[in-house]
Amino acid sequence: MAKDMEVESSVDRISALPEGVICHILSFLPTKVAVQTSVLSTKWRKIYTLVSSIDLEFGTLDDDREEIDAEKSNRFSNFVDRVFFFHDKPSIHSIQELDIDNHHFAFLARICLPNLKVLHMHDFSFSNDGSGEKLLSSCPVLEDLVLGSCAFNNDRSKFKISNSSLRRLTLQDYYTELSDQFVQIMICAPNLLLFKCTSGLRLDVILCNLSSLEDAHINVRAYAHEVYLVSYRVRVLQLLLGIQGVKSLFLSNHTIEALSYGGNLHADLPTFHNLKFLQVDWPSVEYPREFEDTIQTPKELMDILQKTPNLNYLGMREGLEPDALSQEKEILNAVPQCFLSSLKRLDIAAFDGTVTEVHFLKYLLENATVLQKMSIFCTEKLSANLEKQEEIKNELELFCADTTSCVIVFLPLE
């Protein structure tokens, strides 16, 4: 019996699986591990070349040295080039997902990926030979593109993303050094549905054709370098103009703050006729938490609301700074059109129950004539004081517009 069990345990059941099933299993492994299976047996020698998903991350050849040196970089480049050289050509054409981290590869200028749908590139260095743009143009069915902290080493400091199949695009740039070198990224994606842009000091994004866009997340941080404040305002306005057809919009507090750097914002802003969902200063993992603040630019927020005539939802997930509001009481004189006709739900967080905060909520309840629900996410201090919550709730209900039966709920801060 023991001998039979020993024989049974030595049977190679995985190798007996159909080739397609093995390829599917290997697609869940890092490419380095998939390549290593080629030494198992003759059958396994070329199976990795048939896998339709490739994950290339600088560090997969790590030999426990913390510093990234030229030798290690070259070895990784050679490894990647060999992977693509030996990869079965029909299989390369069938690749649907590609994830590349931390490098520049020679193969980009010479491959075609006609079935690639997902391309994520992080800390990647685009050379000035146009290989990056060639790669994107060779992906006719690409749907999801992420460019995270990439270096655009182009003599003209311009990079074009033109793809009619693209559905989701994410740009992330955390460059914070003061510099005159801006990178202009031109985007032409008529079928794009989701656009996320987190930008530090370098990216100048030009949106040419985003006619299908439904959802946008904009987080532009100027880091308070006074010499560039006006140009940042222009860039944010340029972004907003390019996405004015969206139905759902997330704006960070820093983006709204950039709009305060001079000029007549109400006159400069486009009108967001299709916008139904607006959330400002959403909880972000893109920048360290210490960079996030409560909304201290209520005037700019009110200007934005004046240009969202059909808004249904407004979320202020990081609260509203009472001191900033109390210093600009005149901003409450004009009532946005959406308050009178379309705003049905309001979420406000980091609520501490101060006099100024309560005054602002009274203003909202008094003027938002179709508001159906107001969710108030309390600070830890107010969450522990149920008596004060009830007192504030009773006070607020007196200010509900006569034409609405708004439900007011107090919740702990998430």
CSV table of C-alpha atoms in Angstrom, one decimal:
chain,number,residue,atom,x,y,z
A,1,MET,CA,0.0,0.0,0.0
A,2,ALA,CA,2.8,2.4,1.0
A,3,LYS,CA,4.6,1.5,-2.3
A,4,ASP,CA,1.5,2.2,-4.3
A,5,MET,CA,1.1,5.6,-2.7
A,6,GLU,CA,4.8,6.4,-3.4
A,7,VAL,CA,4.3,5.5,-7.1
A,8,GLU,CA,1.1,7.5,-7.2
A,9,SER,CA,2.8,10.6,-5.7
A,10,SER,CA,5.6,10.5,-8.3
A,11,VAL,CA,3.2,10.8,-11.2
A,12,ASP,CA,3.6,14.1,-13.0
A,13,ARG,CA,0.0,15.0,-13.3
A,14,ILE,CA,0.6,18.7,-14.4
A,15,SER,CA,2.6,17.7,-17.4
A,16,ALA,CA,-0.3,15.5,-18.5
A,17,LEU,CA,-2.6,18.4,-18.7
A,18,PRO,CA,-3.5,19.9,-22.1
A,19,GLU,CA,-1.0,22.5,-23.3
A,20,GLY,CA,-3.7,25.2,-23.3
A,21,VAL,CA,-4.5,24.5,-19.6
A,22,ILE,CA,-0.7,24.7,-18.7
A,23,CYS,CA,-0.4,28.0,-20.5
A,24,HIS,CA,-3.4,29.3,-18.6
A,25,ILE,CA,-1.8,28.3,-15.3
A,26,LEU,CA,1.5,30.0,-16.3
A,27,SER,CA,-0.3,33.2,-17.2
A,28,PHE,CA,-0.9,33.8,-13.4
A,29,LEU,CA,2.9,33.6,-12.7
A,30,PRO,CA,5.6,36.3,-13.1
A,31,THR,CA,7.2,35.9,-16.5
A,32,LYS,CA,10.6,35.1,-14.8
A,33,VAL,CA,9.0,32.1,-13.1
A,34,ALA,CA,7.2,31.0,-16.3
A,35,VAL,CA,10.5,31.0,-18.2
A,36,GLN,CA,12.2,28.9,-15.4
A,37,THR,CA,9.7,26.1,-16.1
A,38,SER,CA,11.5,25.5,-19.4
A,39,VAL,CA,14.2,23.4,-17.6
A,40,LEU,CA,11.7,20.9,-16.3
A,41,SER,CA,11.6,18.7,-19.3
A,42,THR,CA,11.5,18.6,-23.1
A,43,LYS,CA,7.8,19.2,-23.1
A,44,TRP,CA,8.1,22.3,-21.0
A,45,ARG,CA,11.0,23.8,-22.9
A,46,LYS,CA,8.9,26.1,-25.1
A,47,ILE,CA,5.5,26.2,-23.3
A,48,TYR,CA,6.3,29.6,-21.7
A,49,THR,CA,6.6,31.1,-25.2
A,50,LEU,CA,2.9,30.4,-25.8
A,51,VAL,CA,1.7,32.3,-22.7
A,52,SER,CA,-0.5,35.3,-23.7
A,53,SER,CA,0.3,37.4,-20.6
A,54,ILE,CA,3.7,38.9,-19.9
A,55,ASP,CA,4.7,40.6,-16.6
A,56,LEU,CA,8.1,42.4,-16.7
A,57,GLU,CA,9.2,44.0,-13.5
A,58,PHE,CA,12.7,45.4,-13.0
A,59,GLY,CA,13.9,43.5,-10.0
A,60,THR,CA,12.8,40.0,-11.1
A,61,LEU,CA,16.5,39.2,-11.5
A,62,ASP,CA,17.4,40.7,-8.1
A,63,ASP,CA,20.4,39.2,-6.4
A,64,ASP,CA,19.8,40.8,-3.0
A,65,ARG,CA,21.7,43.9,-3.9
A,66,GLU,CA,19.8,47.0,-2.9
A,67,GLU,CA,21.4,49.3,-5.4
A,68,ILE,CA,20.3,49.2,-9.0
A,69,ASP,CA,23.6,49.2,-11.0
A,70,ALA,CA,24.3,49.2,-14.7
A,71,GLU,CA,25.2,45.5,-14.8
A,72,LYS,CA,21.9,44.5,-13.3
A,73,SER,CA,20.0,46.9,-15.6
A,74,ASN,CA,21.7,45.4,-18.6
A,75,ARG,CA,21.1,41.8,-17.5
A,76,PHE,CA,17.4,42.6,-17.1
A,77,SER,CA,17.2,44.3,-20.6
A,78,ASN,CA,18.9,41.2,-22.1
A,79,PHE,CA,16.5,38.9,-20.3
A,80,VAL,CA,13.4,40.9,-21.6
A,81,ASP,CA,14.7,41.0,-25.1
A,82,ARG,CA,15.4,37.2,-25.0
A,83,VAL,CA,11.8,36.6,-23.7
A,84,PHE,CA,10.4,38.4,-26.8
A,85,PHE,CA,12.9,36.9,-29.2
A,86,PHE,CA,12.1,33.3,-28.2
A,87,HIS,CA,8.4,33.9,-27.7
A,88,ASP,CA,6.4,32.2,-30.3
A,89,LYS,CA,5.4,34.8,-32.9
A,90,PRO,CA,1.7,33.8,-33.1
A,91,SER,CA,1.8,33.8,-29.3
A,92,ILE,CA,3.3,37.3,-29.1
A,93,HIS,CA,0.5,38.4,-31.4
A,94,SER,CA,-2.0,36.8,-29.0
A,95,ILE,CA,-0.6,38.6,-25.9
A,96,GLN,CA,-3.5,40.5,-24.2
A,97,GLU,CA,-1.8,41.9,-21.1
A,98,LEU,CA,1.6,43.5,-20.6
A,99,ASP,CA,3.0,45.0,-17.4
A,100,ILE,CA,6.5,46.7,-17.6
A,101,ASP,CA,8.3,48.3,-14.7
A,102,ASN,CA,11.5,50.4,-14.4
A,103,HIS,CA,13.3,50.3,-17.7
A,104,HIS,CA,13.7,51.0,-21.5
A,105,PHE,CA,13.7,48.0,-23.8
A,106,ALA,CA,14.9,47.7,-27.3
A,107,PHE,CA,12.1,45.4,-28.4
A,108,LEU,CA,9.5,48.1,-28.2
A,109,ALA,CA,10.5,49.5,-31.6
A,110,ARG,CA,10.2,46.2,-33.4
A,111,ILE,CA,7.2,44.3,-32.1
A,112,CYS,CA,3.6,44.4,-33.0
A,113,LEU,CA,0.9,43.4,-30.5
A,114,PRO,CA,-2.3,43.4,-32.4
A,115,ASN,CA,-4.3,41.7,-29.6
A,116,LEU,CA,-2.9,43.6,-26.6
A,117,LYS,CA,-5.8,45.0,-24.5
A,118,VAL,CA,-4.0,46.0,-21.2
A,119,LEU,CA,-0.7,47.8,-21.0
A,120,HIS,CA,0.7,49.1,-17.7
A,121,MET,CA,4.1,50.9,-17.7
A,122,HIS,CA,5.6,52.2,-14.5
A,123,ASP,CA,8.9,54.1,-14.1
A,124,PHE,CA,9.5,53.5,-17.8
A,125,SER,CA,11.9,55.6,-19.8
A,126,PHE,CA,10.7,56.6,-23.3
A,127,SER,CA,13.5,57.5,-25.6
A,128,ASN,CA,13.3,60.1,-28.3
A,129,ASP,CA,13.3,57.5,-31.1
A,130,GLY,CA,9.5,57.4,-31.0
A,131,SER,CA,9.4,53.8,-29.9
A,132,GLY,CA,6.8,54.5,-27.3
A,133,GLU,CA,4.4,56.1,-29.7
A,134,LYS,CA,5.1,53.3,-32.2
A,135,LEU,CA,4.2,50.7,-29.6
A,136,LEU,CA,0.9,52.4,-28.9
A,137,SER,CA,0.1,52.7,-32.5
A,138,SER,CA,0.8,48.9,-33.0
A,139,CYS,CA,-1.9,48.0,-30.5
A,140,PRO,CA,-5.2,48.5,-32.4
A,141,VAL,CA,-7.4,46.9,-29.7
A,142,LEU,CA,-5.7,48.4,-26.6
A,143,GLU,CA,-8.4,49.2,-24.0
A,144,ASP,CA,-6.5,49.9,-20.7
A,145,LEU,CA,-3.3,52.0,-20.6
A,146,VAL,CA,-1.4,53.1,-17.5
A,147,LEU,CA,1.7,55.4,-17.6
A,148,GLY,CA,3.0,55.7,-14.1
A,149,SER,CA,6.0,58.0,-13.3
A,150,CYS,CA,7.4,57.6,-16.8
A,151,ALA,CA,10.3,59.6,-18.2
A,152,PHE,CA,9.7,61.2,-21.6
A,153,ASN,CA,13.2,61.7,-22.9
A,154,ASN,CA,12.0,63.4,-26.1
A,155,ASP,CA,14.0,66.3,-27.6
A,156,ARG,CA,10.7,68.0,-28.3
A,157,SER,CA,9.3,67.3,-24.8
A,158,LYS,CA,6.1,66.0,-26.5
A,159,PHE,CA,4.4,62.7,-26.4
A,160,LYS,CA,1.2,61.7,-28.3
A,161,ILE,CA,-1.3,59.0,-27.3
A,162,SER,CA,-3.6,58.4,-30.3
A,163,ASN,CA,-5.8,55.3,-30.1
A,164,SER,CA,-9.4,54.9,-31.0
A,165,SER,CA,-9.9,51.6,-29.1
A,166,LEU,CA,-8.7,53.0,-25.7
A,167,ARG,CA,-11.3,52.8,-23.0
A,168,ARG,CA,-9.3,53.6,-19.8
A,169,LEU,CA,-6.3,55.8,-19.4
A,170,THR,CA,-4.3,56.6,-16.3
A,171,LEU,CA,-1.5,59.1,-16.1
A,172,GLN,CA,0.5,59.3,-12.9
A,173,ASP,CA,3.4,61.7,-12.4
A,174,TYR,CA,4.9,62.5,-9.0
A,175,TYR,CA,7.8,64.8,-10.1
A,176,THR,CA,8.1,67.5,-7.6
A,177,GLU,CA,11.3,69.4,-8.5
A,178,LEU,CA,11.1,72.9,-9.7
A,179,SER,CA,12.0,72.9,-13.4
A,180,ASP,CA,11.4,74.7,-16.7
A,181,GLN,CA,11.1,71.4,-18.5
A,182,PHE,CA,7.5,70.5,-19.0
A,183,VAL,CA,6.3,67.4,-20.9
A,184,GLN,CA,3.4,68.0,-23.2
A,185,ILE,CA,1.2,64.9,-23.6
A,186,MET,CA,-1.4,65.0,-26.3
A,187,ILE,CA,-4.3,62.6,-26.0
A,188,CYS,CA,-6.7,61.7,-28.9
A,189,ALA,CA,-9.0,58.9,-27.7
A,190,PRO,CA,-12.5,59.4,-29.1
A,191,ASN,CA,-13.8,56.2,-27.3
A,192,LEU,CA,-12.2,56.8,-23.9
A,193,LEU,CA,-14.6,56.2,-21.0
A,194,LEU,CA,-12.4,56.7,-18.0
A,195,PHE,CA,-9.5,59.2,-17.5
A,196,LYS,CA,-7.4,59.5,-14.4
A,197,CYS,CA,-4.7,62.1,-14.1
A,198,THR,CA,-2.4,62.6,-11.1
A,199,SER,CA,0.2,65.2,-11.9
A,200,GLY,CA,3.0,67.0,-10.1
A,201,LEU,CA,5.1,69.6,-11.8
A,202,ARG,CA,5.8,68.3,-15.3
A,203,LEU,CA,2.8,67.2,-17.2
A,204,ASP,CA,1.0,69.5,-19.6
A,205,VAL,CA,-1.9,67.4,-20.8
A,206,ILE,CA,-3.7,68.4,-24.1
A,207,LEU,CA,-7.0,66.6,-24.6
A,208,CYS,CA,-7.9,66.7,-28.3
A,209,ASN,CA,-10.9,64.4,-28.6
A,210,LEU,CA,-12.5,62.7,-25.6
A,211,SER,CA,-16.1,62.8,-26.9
A,212,SER,CA,-17.1,59.6,-25.2
A,213,LEU,CA,-15.6,60.3,-21.8
A,214,GLU,CA,-17.9,59.5,-18.8
A,215,ASP,CA,-15.7,59.4,-15.8
A,216,ALA,CA,-12.7,61.6,-14.9
A,217,HIS,CA,-10.4,61.8,-11.8
A,218,ILE,CA,-8.2,64.9,-11.7
A,219,ASN,CA,-5.5,65.5,-9.1
A,220,VAL,CA,-3.1,68.3,-10.0
A,221,ARG,CA,-0.7,69.4,-7.3
A,222,ALA,CA,1.3,72.6,-7.7
A,223,TYR,CA,3.4,72.3,-4.5
A,224,ALA,CA,3.0,76.1,-4.0
A,225,HIS,CA,5.9,77.1,-6.3
A,226,GLU,CA,4.8,80.7,-6.8
A,227,VAL,CA,6.7,81.1,-10.1
A,228,TYR,CA,4.4,78.6,-11.8
A,229,LEU,CA,1.1,79.1,-10.1
A,230,VAL,CA,-0.6,80.9,-13.0
A,231,SER,CA,0.6,78.3,-15.5
A,232,TYR,CA,-0.8,75.6,-13.3
A,233,ARG,CA,-4.2,77.3,-13.3
A,234,VAL,CA,-4.1,77.5,-17.1
A,235,ARG,CA,-3.3,73.8,-17.2
A,236,VAL,CA,-6.1,72.8,-14.9
A,237,LEU,CA,-8.6,74.9,-16.9
A,238,GLN,CA,-7.2,73.2,-20.0
A,239,LEU,CA,-7.9,69.8,-18.5
A,240,LEU,CA,-11.4,70.7,-17.4
A,241,LEU,CA,-12.2,72.1,-20.9
A,242,GLY,CA,-11.1,68.8,-22.4
A,243,ILE,CA,-13.4,66.7,-20.1
A,244,GLN,CA,-16.4,69.0,-19.9
A,245,GLY,CA,-18.7,66.2,-21.3
A,246,VAL,CA,-18.1,63.9,-18.3
A,247,LYS,CA,-21.0,62.4,-16.2
A,248,SER,CA,-18.8,61.7,-13.2
A,249,LEU,CA,-16.0,63.9,-11.9
A,250,PHE,CA,-13.5,63.6,-9.0
A,251,LEU,CA,-11.5,66.7,-8.2
A,252,SER,CA,-8.8,66.8,-5.5
A,253,ASN,CA,-8.6,69.8,-3.2
A,254,HIS,CA,-5.2,70.7,-4.8
A,255,THR,CA,-6.9,70.8,-8.2
A,256,ILE,CA,-9.5,73.2,-6.9
A,257,GLU,CA,-6.8,75.3,-5.2
A,258,ALA,CA,-4.9,75.6,-8.4
A,259,LEU,CA,-8.0,77.3,-9.9
A,260,SER,CA,-7.7,80.1,-7.3
A,261,TYR,CA,-4.4,81.4,-8.7
A,262,GLY,CA,-5.9,84.6,-10.3
A,263,GLY,CA,-8.4,85.4,-13.0
A,264,ASN,CA,-12.2,85.2,-13.2
A,265,LEU,CA,-12.9,81.6,-12.6
A,266,HIS,CA,-16.6,81.8,-13.2
A,267,ALA,CA,-15.9,83.3,-16.6
A,268,ASP,CA,-13.1,80.9,-17.4
A,269,LEU,CA,-14.7,77.6,-16.5
A,270,PRO,CA,-16.6,75.5,-19.1
A,271,THR,CA,-20.1,74.4,-18.3
A,272,PHE,CA,-20.5,70.7,-17.4
A,273,HIS,CA,-24.0,70.0,-18.8
A,274,ASN,CA,-23.7,66.2,-18.5
A,275,LEU,CA,-22.2,66.1,-15.0
A,276,LYS,CA,-24.4,64.2,-12.5
A,277,PHE,CA,-21.8,63.1,-9.9
A,278,LEU,CA,-19.2,65.4,-8.4
A,279,GLN,CA,-16.8,64.4,-5.6
A,280,VAL,CA,-14.1,66.7,-4.3
A,281,ASP,CA,-11.0,65.9,-2.4
A,282,TRP,CA,-11.6,62.1,-2.5
A,283,PRO,CA,-9.5,60.0,-0.1
A,284,SER,CA,-6.3,59.4,-2.1
A,285,VAL,CA,-3.6,56.8,-2.0
A,286,GLU,CA,-1.7,58.6,-4.8
A,287,TYR,CA,0.0,61.2,-2.5
A,288,PRO,CA,1.1,60.7,1.1
A,289,ARG,CA,-1.7,61.4,3.5
A,290,GLU,CA,0.0,64.4,5.0
A,291,PHE,CA,-0.5,66.2,1.7
A,292,GLU,CA,-4.2,66.0,2.0
A,293,ASP,CA,-6.3,68.8,3.5
A,294,THR,CA,-9.8,69.8,4.1
A,295,ILE,CA,-11.3,72.0,1.4
A,296,GLN,CA,-10.0,75.5,1.9
A,297,THR,CA,-11.2,77.0,-1.4
A,298,PRO,CA,-15.0,77.3,-1.0
A,299,LYS,CA,-15.2,80.2,-3.5
A,300,GLU,CA,-13.8,78.1,-6.3
A,301,LEU,CA,-16.0,75.1,-5.3
A,302,MET,CA,-19.1,77.4,-5.5
A,303,ASP,CA,-17.9,78.7,-8.9
A,304,ILE,CA,-17.7,75.1,-10.1
A,305,LEU,CA,-21.2,74.3,-8.8
A,306,GLN,CA,-22.4,77.3,-10.8
A,307,LYS,CA,-21.3,75.5,-13.9
A,308,THR,CA,-22.9,72.1,-13.1
A,309,PRO,CA,-26.6,72.8,-13.8
A,310,ASN,CA,-27.7,69.2,-13.8
A,311,LEU,CA,-25.7,67.8,-10.8
A,312,ASN,CA,-27.5,65.0,-8.8
A,313,TYR,CA,-24.7,64.2,-6.3
A,314,LEU,CA,-22.1,66.3,-4.4
A,315,GLY,CA,-19.6,64.6,-2.1
A,316,MET,CA,-17.1,66.5,0.1
A,317,ARG,CA,-15.3,63.6,1.5
A,318,GLU,CA,-12.7,65.6,3.4
A,319,GLY,CA,-15.0,68.2,4.7
A,320,LEU,CA,-15.1,72.0,4.4
A,321,GLU,CA,-12.7,74.2,6.3
A,322,PRO,CA,-14.9,76.4,8.5
A,323,ASP,CA,-12.3,79.3,8.8
A,324,ALA,CA,-12.0,79.5,5.0
A,325,LEU,CA,-15.8,79.6,4.6
A,326,SER,CA,-16.3,82.2,7.3
A,327,GLN,CA,-13.8,84.6,5.6
A,328,GLU,CA,-15.8,84.5,2.4
A,329,LYS,CA,-19.4,84.8,3.4
A,330,GLU,CA,-20.3,86.6,0.1
A,331,ILE,CA,-19.9,83.4,-1.8
A,332,LEU,CA,-23.2,82.1,-0.5
A,333,ASN,CA,-25.1,85.0,-2.1
A,334,ALA,CA,-25.5,83.3,-5.5
A,335,VAL,CA,-27.4,80.0,-5.5
A,336,PRO,CA,-26.2,77.4,-8.1
A,337,GLN,CA,-28.8,76.3,-10.6
A,338,CYS,CA,-28.3,72.6,-9.6
A,339,PHE,CA,-29.4,73.5,-6.0
A,340,LEU,CA,-32.8,74.6,-7.3
A,341,SER,CA,-33.5,71.9,-9.8
A,342,SER,CA,-31.4,68.7,-9.7
A,343,LEU,CA,-29.2,68.1,-6.5
A,344,LYS,CA,-30.7,65.2,-4.7
A,345,ARG,CA,-27.9,63.8,-2.5
A,346,LEU,CA,-25.1,65.4,-0.5
A,347,ASP,CA,-22.3,63.7,1.5
A,348,ILE,CA,-20.0,65.8,3.7
A,349,ALA,CA,-17.3,64.3,5.8
A,350,ALA,CA,-15.0,65.4,8.7
A,351,PHE,CA,-17.9,67.3,10.2
A,352,ASP,CA,-17.2,68.6,13.7
A,353,GLY,CA,-20.4,70.5,14.3
A,354,THR,CA,-18.9,74.0,14.5
A,355,VAL,CA,-21.1,77.1,14.1
A,356,THR,CA,-19.8,77.9,10.7
A,357,GLU,CA,-20.2,74.3,9.4
A,358,VAL,CA,-23.8,74.2,10.7
A,359,HIS,CA,-24.4,77.6,9.0
A,360,PHE,CA,-23.2,76.2,5.7
A,361,LEU,CA,-25.4,73.2,5.9
A,362,LYS,CA,-28.4,75.4,6.7
A,363,TYR,CA,-27.6,77.4,3.5
A,364,LEU,CA,-27.6,74.1,1.6
A,365,LEU,CA,-30.9,72.9,3.0
A,366,GLU,CA,-32.6,76.2,2.6
A,367,ASN,CA,-31.6,76.4,-1.1
A,368,ALA,CA,-31.4,72.8,-2.3
A,369,THR,CA,-35.1,72.5,-3.1
A,370,VAL,CA,-35.1,68.9,-4.4
A,371,LEU,CA,-32.5,67.5,-2.0
A,372,GLN,CA,-33.6,64.0,-0.8
A,373,LYS,CA,-30.7,62.9,1.5
A,374,MET,CA,-27.9,64.5,3.4
A,375,SER,CA,-25.2,62.2,4.9
A,376,ILE,CA,-23.0,63.8,7.5
A,377,PHE,CA,-19.9,61.8,8.4
A,378,CYS,CA,-18.8,63.0,11.8
A,379,THR,CA,-15.3,63.4,13.3
A,380,GLU,CA,-14.5,61.0,16.2
A,381,LYS,CA,-15.3,63.7,18.7
A,382,LEU,CA,-18.8,64.4,17.3
A,383,SER,CA,-19.5,60.7,16.8
A,384,ALA,CA,-19.1,60.1,20.5
A,385,ASN,CA,-21.6,62.9,21.3
A,386,LEU,CA,-25.0,61.6,20.3
A,387,GLU,CA,-26.8,64.4,22.1
A,388,LYS,CA,-25.1,67.1,20.1
A,389,GLN,CA,-25.8,65.2,16.9
A,390,GLU,CA,-29.5,65.2,17.7
A,391,GLU,CA,-29.4,68.9,18.6
A,392,ILE,CA,-27.7,69.7,15.3
A,393,LYS,CA,-30.1,67.5,13.3
A,394,ASN,CA,-33.2,69.2,14.9
A,395,GLU,CA,-31.7,72.6,14.1
A,396,LEU,CA,-31.0,71.6,10.5
A,397,GLU,CA,-34.4,70.2,9.8
A,398,LEU,CA,-36.0,73.6,10.5
A,399,PHE,CA,-34.1,74.9,7.5
A,400,CYS,CA,-35.2,72.3,5.0
A,401,ALA,CA,-36.9,73.9,2.0
A,402,ASP,CA,-40.7,73.7,2.1
A,403,THR,CA,-40.8,71.7,-1.1
A,404,THR,CA,-38.5,68.9,0.0
A,405,SER,CA,-38.5,66.2,2.6
A,406,CYS,CA,-34.8,65.7,3.0
A,407,VAL,CA,-33.5,62.8,5.2
A,408,ILE,CA,-30.5,63.8,7.3
A,409,VAL,CA,-28.3,61.1,8.7
A,410,PHE,CA,-25.2,61.2,10.9
A,411,LEU,CA,-22.6,58.6,10.4
A,412,PRO,CA,-19.1,57.8,11.8
A,413,LEU,CA,-16.3,59.0,9.6
A,414,GLU,CA,-15.1,56.1,7.4
